[in-house]
XYZ file of C-alpha atoms in Angstrom:
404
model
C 28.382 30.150 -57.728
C 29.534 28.122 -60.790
C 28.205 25.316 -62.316
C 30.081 22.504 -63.584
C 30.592 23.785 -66.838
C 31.687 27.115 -65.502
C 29.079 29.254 -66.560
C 27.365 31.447 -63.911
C 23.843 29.880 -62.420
C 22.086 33.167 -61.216
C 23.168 36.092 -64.077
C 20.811 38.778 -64.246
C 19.196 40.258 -67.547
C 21.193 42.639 -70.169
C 19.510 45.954 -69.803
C 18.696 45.917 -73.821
C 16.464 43.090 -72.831
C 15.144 44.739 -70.354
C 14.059 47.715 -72.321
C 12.769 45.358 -74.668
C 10.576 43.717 -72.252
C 9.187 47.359 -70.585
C 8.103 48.526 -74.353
C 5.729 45.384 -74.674
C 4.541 45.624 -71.680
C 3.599 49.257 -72.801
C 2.552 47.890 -75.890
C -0.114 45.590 -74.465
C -1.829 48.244 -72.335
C -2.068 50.711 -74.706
C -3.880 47.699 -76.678
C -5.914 46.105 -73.902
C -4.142 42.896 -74.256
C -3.289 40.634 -71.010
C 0.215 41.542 -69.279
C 3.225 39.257 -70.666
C 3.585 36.246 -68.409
C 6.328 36.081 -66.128
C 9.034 33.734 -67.313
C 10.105 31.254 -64.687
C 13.149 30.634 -63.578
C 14.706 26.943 -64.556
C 15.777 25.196 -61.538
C 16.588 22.143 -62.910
C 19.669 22.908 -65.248
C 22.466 23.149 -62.256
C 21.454 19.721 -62.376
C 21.375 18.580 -65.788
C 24.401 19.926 -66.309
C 26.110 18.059 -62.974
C 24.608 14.651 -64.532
C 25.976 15.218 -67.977
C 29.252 16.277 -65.959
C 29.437 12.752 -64.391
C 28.221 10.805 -67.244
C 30.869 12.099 -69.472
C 33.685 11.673 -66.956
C 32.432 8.134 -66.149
C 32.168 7.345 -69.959
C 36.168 8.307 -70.616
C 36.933 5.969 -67.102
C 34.913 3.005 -68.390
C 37.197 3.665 -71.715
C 40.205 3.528 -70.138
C 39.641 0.681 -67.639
C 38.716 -1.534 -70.617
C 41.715 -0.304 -72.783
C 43.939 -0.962 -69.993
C 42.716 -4.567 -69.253
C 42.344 -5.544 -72.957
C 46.106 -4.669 -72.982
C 46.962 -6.788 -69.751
C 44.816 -9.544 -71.507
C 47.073 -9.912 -74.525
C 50.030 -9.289 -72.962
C 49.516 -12.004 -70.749
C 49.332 -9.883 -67.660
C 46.052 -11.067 -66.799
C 43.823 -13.950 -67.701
C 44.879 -17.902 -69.367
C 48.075 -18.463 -69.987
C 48.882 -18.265 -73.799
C 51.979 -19.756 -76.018
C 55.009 -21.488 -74.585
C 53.336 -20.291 -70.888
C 50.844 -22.505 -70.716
C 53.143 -25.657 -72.148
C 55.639 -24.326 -69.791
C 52.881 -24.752 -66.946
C 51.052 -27.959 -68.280
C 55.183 -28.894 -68.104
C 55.353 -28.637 -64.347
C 52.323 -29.479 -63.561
C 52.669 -33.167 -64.714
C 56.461 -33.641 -64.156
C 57.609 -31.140 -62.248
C 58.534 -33.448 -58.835
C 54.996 -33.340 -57.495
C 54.666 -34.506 -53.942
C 52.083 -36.818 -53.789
C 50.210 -34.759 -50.814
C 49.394 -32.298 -53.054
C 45.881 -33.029 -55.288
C 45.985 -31.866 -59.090
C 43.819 -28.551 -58.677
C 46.773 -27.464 -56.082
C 49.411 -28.402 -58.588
C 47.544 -26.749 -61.439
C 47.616 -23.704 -59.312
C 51.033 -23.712 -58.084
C 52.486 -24.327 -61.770
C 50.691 -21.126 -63.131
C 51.080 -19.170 -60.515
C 55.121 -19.736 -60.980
C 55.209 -19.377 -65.032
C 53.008 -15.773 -64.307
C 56.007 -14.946 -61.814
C 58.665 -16.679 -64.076
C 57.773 -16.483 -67.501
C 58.890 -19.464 -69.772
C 61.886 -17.597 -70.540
C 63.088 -17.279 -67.078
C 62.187 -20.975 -66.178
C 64.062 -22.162 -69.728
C 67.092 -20.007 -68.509
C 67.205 -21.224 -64.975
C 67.272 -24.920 -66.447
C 64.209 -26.248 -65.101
C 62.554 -26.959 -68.299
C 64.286 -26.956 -72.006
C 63.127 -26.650 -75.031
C 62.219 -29.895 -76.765
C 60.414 -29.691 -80.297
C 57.822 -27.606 -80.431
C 57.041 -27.756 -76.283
C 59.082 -27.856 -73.192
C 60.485 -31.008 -71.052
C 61.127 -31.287 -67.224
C 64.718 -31.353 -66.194
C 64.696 -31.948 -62.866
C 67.483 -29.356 -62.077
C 66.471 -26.213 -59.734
C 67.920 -23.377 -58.576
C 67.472 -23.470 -54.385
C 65.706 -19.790 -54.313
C 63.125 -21.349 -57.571
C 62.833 -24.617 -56.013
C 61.591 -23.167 -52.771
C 59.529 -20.636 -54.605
C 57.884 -24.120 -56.621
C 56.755 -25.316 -52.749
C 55.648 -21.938 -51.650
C 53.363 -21.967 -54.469
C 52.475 -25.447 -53.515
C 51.514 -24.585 -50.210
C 49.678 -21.614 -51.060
C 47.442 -23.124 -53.251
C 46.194 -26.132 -50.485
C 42.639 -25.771 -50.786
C 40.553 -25.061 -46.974
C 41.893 -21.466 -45.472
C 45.015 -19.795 -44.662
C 46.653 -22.654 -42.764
C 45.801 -25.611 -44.642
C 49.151 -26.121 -45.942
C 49.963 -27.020 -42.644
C 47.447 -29.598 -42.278
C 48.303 -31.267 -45.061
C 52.056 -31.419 -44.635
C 51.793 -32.173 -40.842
C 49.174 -35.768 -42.681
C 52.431 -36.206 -45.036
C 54.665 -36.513 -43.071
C 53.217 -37.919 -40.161
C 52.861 -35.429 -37.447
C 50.322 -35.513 -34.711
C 50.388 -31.524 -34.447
C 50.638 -28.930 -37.426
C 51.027 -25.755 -34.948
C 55.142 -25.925 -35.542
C 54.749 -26.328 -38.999
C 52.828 -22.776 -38.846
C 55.435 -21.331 -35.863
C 58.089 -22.075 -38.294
C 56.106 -20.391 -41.443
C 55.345 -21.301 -44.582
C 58.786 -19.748 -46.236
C 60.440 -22.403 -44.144
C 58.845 -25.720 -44.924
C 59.053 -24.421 -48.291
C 62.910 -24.512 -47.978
C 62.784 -27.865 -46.367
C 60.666 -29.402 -48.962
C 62.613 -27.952 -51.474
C 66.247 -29.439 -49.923
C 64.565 -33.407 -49.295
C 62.758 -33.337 -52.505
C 64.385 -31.460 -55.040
C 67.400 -31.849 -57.014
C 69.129 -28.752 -56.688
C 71.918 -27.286 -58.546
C 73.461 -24.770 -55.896
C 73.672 -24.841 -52.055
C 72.229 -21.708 -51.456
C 69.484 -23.036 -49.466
C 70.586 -25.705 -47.557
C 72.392 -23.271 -45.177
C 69.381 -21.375 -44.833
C 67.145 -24.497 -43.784
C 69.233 -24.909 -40.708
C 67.005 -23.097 -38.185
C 64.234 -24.163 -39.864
C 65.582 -28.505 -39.025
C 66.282 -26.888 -35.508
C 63.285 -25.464 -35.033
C 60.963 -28.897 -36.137
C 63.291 -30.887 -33.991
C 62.755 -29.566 -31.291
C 59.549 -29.830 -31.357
C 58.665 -32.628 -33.002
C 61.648 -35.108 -32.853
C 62.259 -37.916 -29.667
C 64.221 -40.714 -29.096
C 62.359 -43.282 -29.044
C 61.956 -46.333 -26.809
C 63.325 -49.688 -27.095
C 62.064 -52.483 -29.164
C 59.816 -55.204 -27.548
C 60.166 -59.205 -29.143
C 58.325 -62.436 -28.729
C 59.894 -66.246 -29.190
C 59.017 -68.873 -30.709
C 60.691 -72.087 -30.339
C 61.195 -74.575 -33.632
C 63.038 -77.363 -34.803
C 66.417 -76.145 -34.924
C 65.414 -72.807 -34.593
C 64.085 -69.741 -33.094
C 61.387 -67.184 -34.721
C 61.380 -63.699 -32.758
C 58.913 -61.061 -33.660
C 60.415 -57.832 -32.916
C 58.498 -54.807 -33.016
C 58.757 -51.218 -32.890
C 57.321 -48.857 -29.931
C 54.488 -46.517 -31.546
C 55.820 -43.098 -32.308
C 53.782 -39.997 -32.400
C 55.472 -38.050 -34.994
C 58.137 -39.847 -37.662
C 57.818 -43.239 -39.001
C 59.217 -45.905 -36.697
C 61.591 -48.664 -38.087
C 63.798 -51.295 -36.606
C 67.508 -51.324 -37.136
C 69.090 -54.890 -36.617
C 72.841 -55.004 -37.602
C 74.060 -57.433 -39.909
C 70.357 -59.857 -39.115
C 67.792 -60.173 -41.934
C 64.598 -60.797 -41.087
C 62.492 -63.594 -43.075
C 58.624 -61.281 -43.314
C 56.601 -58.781 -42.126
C 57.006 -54.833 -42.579
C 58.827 -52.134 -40.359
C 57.589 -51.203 -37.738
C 57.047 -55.324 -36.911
C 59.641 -57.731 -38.246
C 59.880 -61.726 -38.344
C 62.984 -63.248 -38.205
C 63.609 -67.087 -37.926
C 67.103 -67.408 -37.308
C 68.877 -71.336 -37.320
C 70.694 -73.173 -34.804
C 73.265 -76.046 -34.922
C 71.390 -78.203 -32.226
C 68.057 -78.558 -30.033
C 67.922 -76.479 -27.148
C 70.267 -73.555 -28.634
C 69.387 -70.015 -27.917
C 69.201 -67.409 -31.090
C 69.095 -63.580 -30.338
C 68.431 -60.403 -32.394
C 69.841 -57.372 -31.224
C 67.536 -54.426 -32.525
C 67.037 -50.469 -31.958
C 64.444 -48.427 -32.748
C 65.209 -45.813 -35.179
C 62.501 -42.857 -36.003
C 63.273 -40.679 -39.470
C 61.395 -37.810 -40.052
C 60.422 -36.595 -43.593
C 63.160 -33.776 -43.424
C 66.121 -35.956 -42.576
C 66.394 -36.396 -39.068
C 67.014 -39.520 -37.395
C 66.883 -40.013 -33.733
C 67.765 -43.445 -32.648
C 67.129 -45.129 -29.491
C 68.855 -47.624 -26.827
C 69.595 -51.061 -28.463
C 67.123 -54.147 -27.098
C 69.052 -57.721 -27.045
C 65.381 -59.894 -28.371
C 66.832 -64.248 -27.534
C 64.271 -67.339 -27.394
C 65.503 -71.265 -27.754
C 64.940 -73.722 -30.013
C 62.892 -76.991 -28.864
C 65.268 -78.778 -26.943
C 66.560 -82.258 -28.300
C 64.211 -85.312 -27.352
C 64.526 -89.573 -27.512
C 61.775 -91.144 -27.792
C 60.480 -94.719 -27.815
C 58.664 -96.394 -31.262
C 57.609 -99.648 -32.215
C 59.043 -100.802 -35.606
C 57.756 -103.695 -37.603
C 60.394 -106.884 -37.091
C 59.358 -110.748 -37.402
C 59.508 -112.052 -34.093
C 61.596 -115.270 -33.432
C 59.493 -118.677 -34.054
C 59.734 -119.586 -30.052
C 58.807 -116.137 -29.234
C 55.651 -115.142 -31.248
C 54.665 -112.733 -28.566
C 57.362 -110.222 -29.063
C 57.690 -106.356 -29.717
C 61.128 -104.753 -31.081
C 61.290 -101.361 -29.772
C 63.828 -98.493 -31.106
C 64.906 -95.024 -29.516
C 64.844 -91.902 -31.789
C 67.270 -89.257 -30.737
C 66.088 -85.845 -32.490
C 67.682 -82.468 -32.207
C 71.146 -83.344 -32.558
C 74.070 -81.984 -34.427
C 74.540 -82.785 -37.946
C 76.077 -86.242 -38.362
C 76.720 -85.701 -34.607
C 78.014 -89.510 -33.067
C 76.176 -90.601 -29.673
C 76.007 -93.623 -27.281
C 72.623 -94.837 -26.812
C 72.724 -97.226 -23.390
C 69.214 -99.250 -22.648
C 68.808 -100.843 -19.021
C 66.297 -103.318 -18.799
C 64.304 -104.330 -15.608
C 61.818 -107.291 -14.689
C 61.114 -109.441 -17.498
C 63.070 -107.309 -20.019
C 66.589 -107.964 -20.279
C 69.748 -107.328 -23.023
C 70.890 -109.576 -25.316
C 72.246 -112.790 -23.533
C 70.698 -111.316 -20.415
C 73.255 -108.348 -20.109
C 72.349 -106.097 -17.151
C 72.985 -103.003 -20.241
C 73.623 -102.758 -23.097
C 74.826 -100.277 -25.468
C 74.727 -98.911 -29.636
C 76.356 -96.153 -31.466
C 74.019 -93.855 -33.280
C 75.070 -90.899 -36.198
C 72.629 -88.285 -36.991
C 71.912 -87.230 -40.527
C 72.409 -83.654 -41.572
C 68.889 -83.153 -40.236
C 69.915 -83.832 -37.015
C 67.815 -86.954 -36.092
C 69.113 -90.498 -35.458
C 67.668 -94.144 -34.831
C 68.911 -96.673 -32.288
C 68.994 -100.286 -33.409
C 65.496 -101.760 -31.914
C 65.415 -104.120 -28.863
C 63.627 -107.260 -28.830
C 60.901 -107.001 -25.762
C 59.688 -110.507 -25.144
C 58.675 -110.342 -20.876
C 54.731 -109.627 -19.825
C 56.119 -106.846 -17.347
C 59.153 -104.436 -17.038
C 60.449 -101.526 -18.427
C 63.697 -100.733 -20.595
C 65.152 -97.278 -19.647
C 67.238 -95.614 -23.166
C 69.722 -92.915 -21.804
C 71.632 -90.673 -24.339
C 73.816 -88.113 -23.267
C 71.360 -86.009 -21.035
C 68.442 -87.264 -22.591
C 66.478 -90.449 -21.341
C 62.839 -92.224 -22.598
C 61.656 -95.514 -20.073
C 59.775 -98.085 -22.093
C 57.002 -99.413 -19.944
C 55.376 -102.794 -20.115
């Protein structure tokens, strides 16, 4: 049996030393002295040697482990970035179209990650960032197969597990549910993200995102329900509220032609549309249109939203007038149309009964009135000298009795 320097663990004596040993012996009787003593045999050395075996092999291992990673280290292979690298990442990392889902330890990440896998040489030759003095700027222009690799790298860095990323994208972009995002992968969304949010310089990719759309639309995209509205009636016009249904996935808007509403925010809109006289109806005619972050629209039946404007009114009101000197008990009473046209012409007729009576005791009588461009319009006042009657003013439709 060998040990593990080769040399042979149980070899017997030479026979010189043998001899050698038998003529002391000899030697010692014929003297008297005590016998030699027997030499024992070392038991231990198989296993020095097997220790000094493993120590030596482990020494030239821990040599070359440490020679190999100090060369990785200053070639960049592993550890910090170094040189144009790191500006290269620091680059991306603060201008390199960063979604604003992603939080700056994930973009830190992603922008390394993609210089180790790039180099600044192959990022400054695909045109993503140039050379500008002594550091790099952002161009904005991306290859489809880089710019997808950018959002990969995006996505793997979200911090919380393996499927993060698609926690965080479904919160971007408003989805109730991030188990498509996953079905679909994370090469996908990558792709899609890449398409709606990069500027691209080839069309590579956008062909390849097809299943991908299909895929989230069919899951995720509906066409939506119809608008709902509420009226309220003004002078001269209407105000509808229109809003949008909720929506579980996509962000809700309202689409309303050629109208233009006067406040609020999609998904609720004010509008407060004008009409030419009291009484008018005003409609909106709005759909509900859903978009979802990677370009789909789905759009849904069209709502017709109406209310009226306060209808046009006469009324009766005193107005200061002196009263005749044989009539000192007297009132002069006027009738104000409002609601009208602008500068629209109308016949005012008043019919007196008991006391009350026209001008030279005329069963009726009867003025012209004009509106302004505001629509409202004042009858000439009539003098009310009986203790009890009532004058009834009649315009158009529109009547007021004066009661005494």
């Amino acid at each position: 049996m060998s040990d593990p320097t080769g040399s042979t663990a149980q070899q017997g004596p030479k026979p010189t030393e043998l001899a050698n040993a038998a003529a002391e012996e000899a030697r010692r009787r014929r003297l008297g002295l005590p016998p030699m003593p027997q030499q024992r045999r070392d038991r231990t050395r198989p296993v020095r040697l097997a220790l000094l075996w493993l120590m030596s092999v482990g020494g030239l291992v821990a040599v070359t482990f440490l020679g190999a990673s100090a060369w990785a280290y200053f070639t960049g292979e592993i550890g910090p970035l170094r040189g144009d690298e790191k500006d290269v990442a620091r680059t991306l990392a603060l201008a390199g179209d960063i979604p604003a889902w992603a939080d700056p330890e994930q973009i830190r990440c992603a922008a390394e990650n993609l210089v180790k896998d790039e180099g600044s040489v192959g990022l400054t030759e695909a045109g993503v960032v140039a050379k500008s003095g002594s550091g790099f700027s952002y161009t904005g222009e991306w290859p489809s197969a880089l710019g997808s690799q950018w959002f990969a790298e995006l996505l793997g860095c979200a911090e919380g597990g393996a499927t993060s990323w698609s926690r965080q994208v479904a919160g971007a972009w408003t989805l109730e549910d991030p188990r498509c995002l996953r079905e679909v992968g994370r090469p996908g969304i990558a792709g899609v993200l890449a398409v709606t949010n990069l500027r691209l310089n080839d069309e590579a990719l956008a062909a390849k995102n097809v299943a991908a759309i299909t895929d989230l639309d069919s899951c995720y995209a509906r066409t939506p329900e119809a608008p709902v509205g509420a009226a309220a009636a003004g002078y001269r016009e209407v105000t509808l509220k229109v809003t949008a249904p909720a929506v579980t996935s996509g962000i809700a808007s309202i689409d309303d032609g050629a109208a233009q509403p006067t406040s609020g925010e999609d998904p609720e809109l004010t509008y407060t549309l004008p009409v030419a006289r009291g009484g008018t109806e005003a409609c909106v005619e709005a759909v509900t249109k859903v978009t979802y972050a990677w370009g789909t629209v789905r759009t849904g039946e069209p709502a017709t939203i109406c209310g009226k404007a306060q209808p046009a009114t006469i009324q009766w009101r005193p107005y200061k007038h002196a009263c005749p000197k044989n009539m000192p008990r007297c009132a002069y009473m006027a009738a104000y149309v409002e609601g009208l046209s602008d500068n629209q012409s109308l016949t005012v007729t008043y019919r007196p009964s008991g006391d009350f009576t026209c001008p030279r005791k005329k069963a009726s009588c009867s003025v012209e009135i004009k509106a302004d461009d505001t629509g409202k319009a004042r009858a000439p006042g009539i003098l009310v000298t009986g203790k009890k009657g009532k004058v009834m003013a009649t315009a158009g439709s529109l009547k007021a009795t004066y009661t005494r």
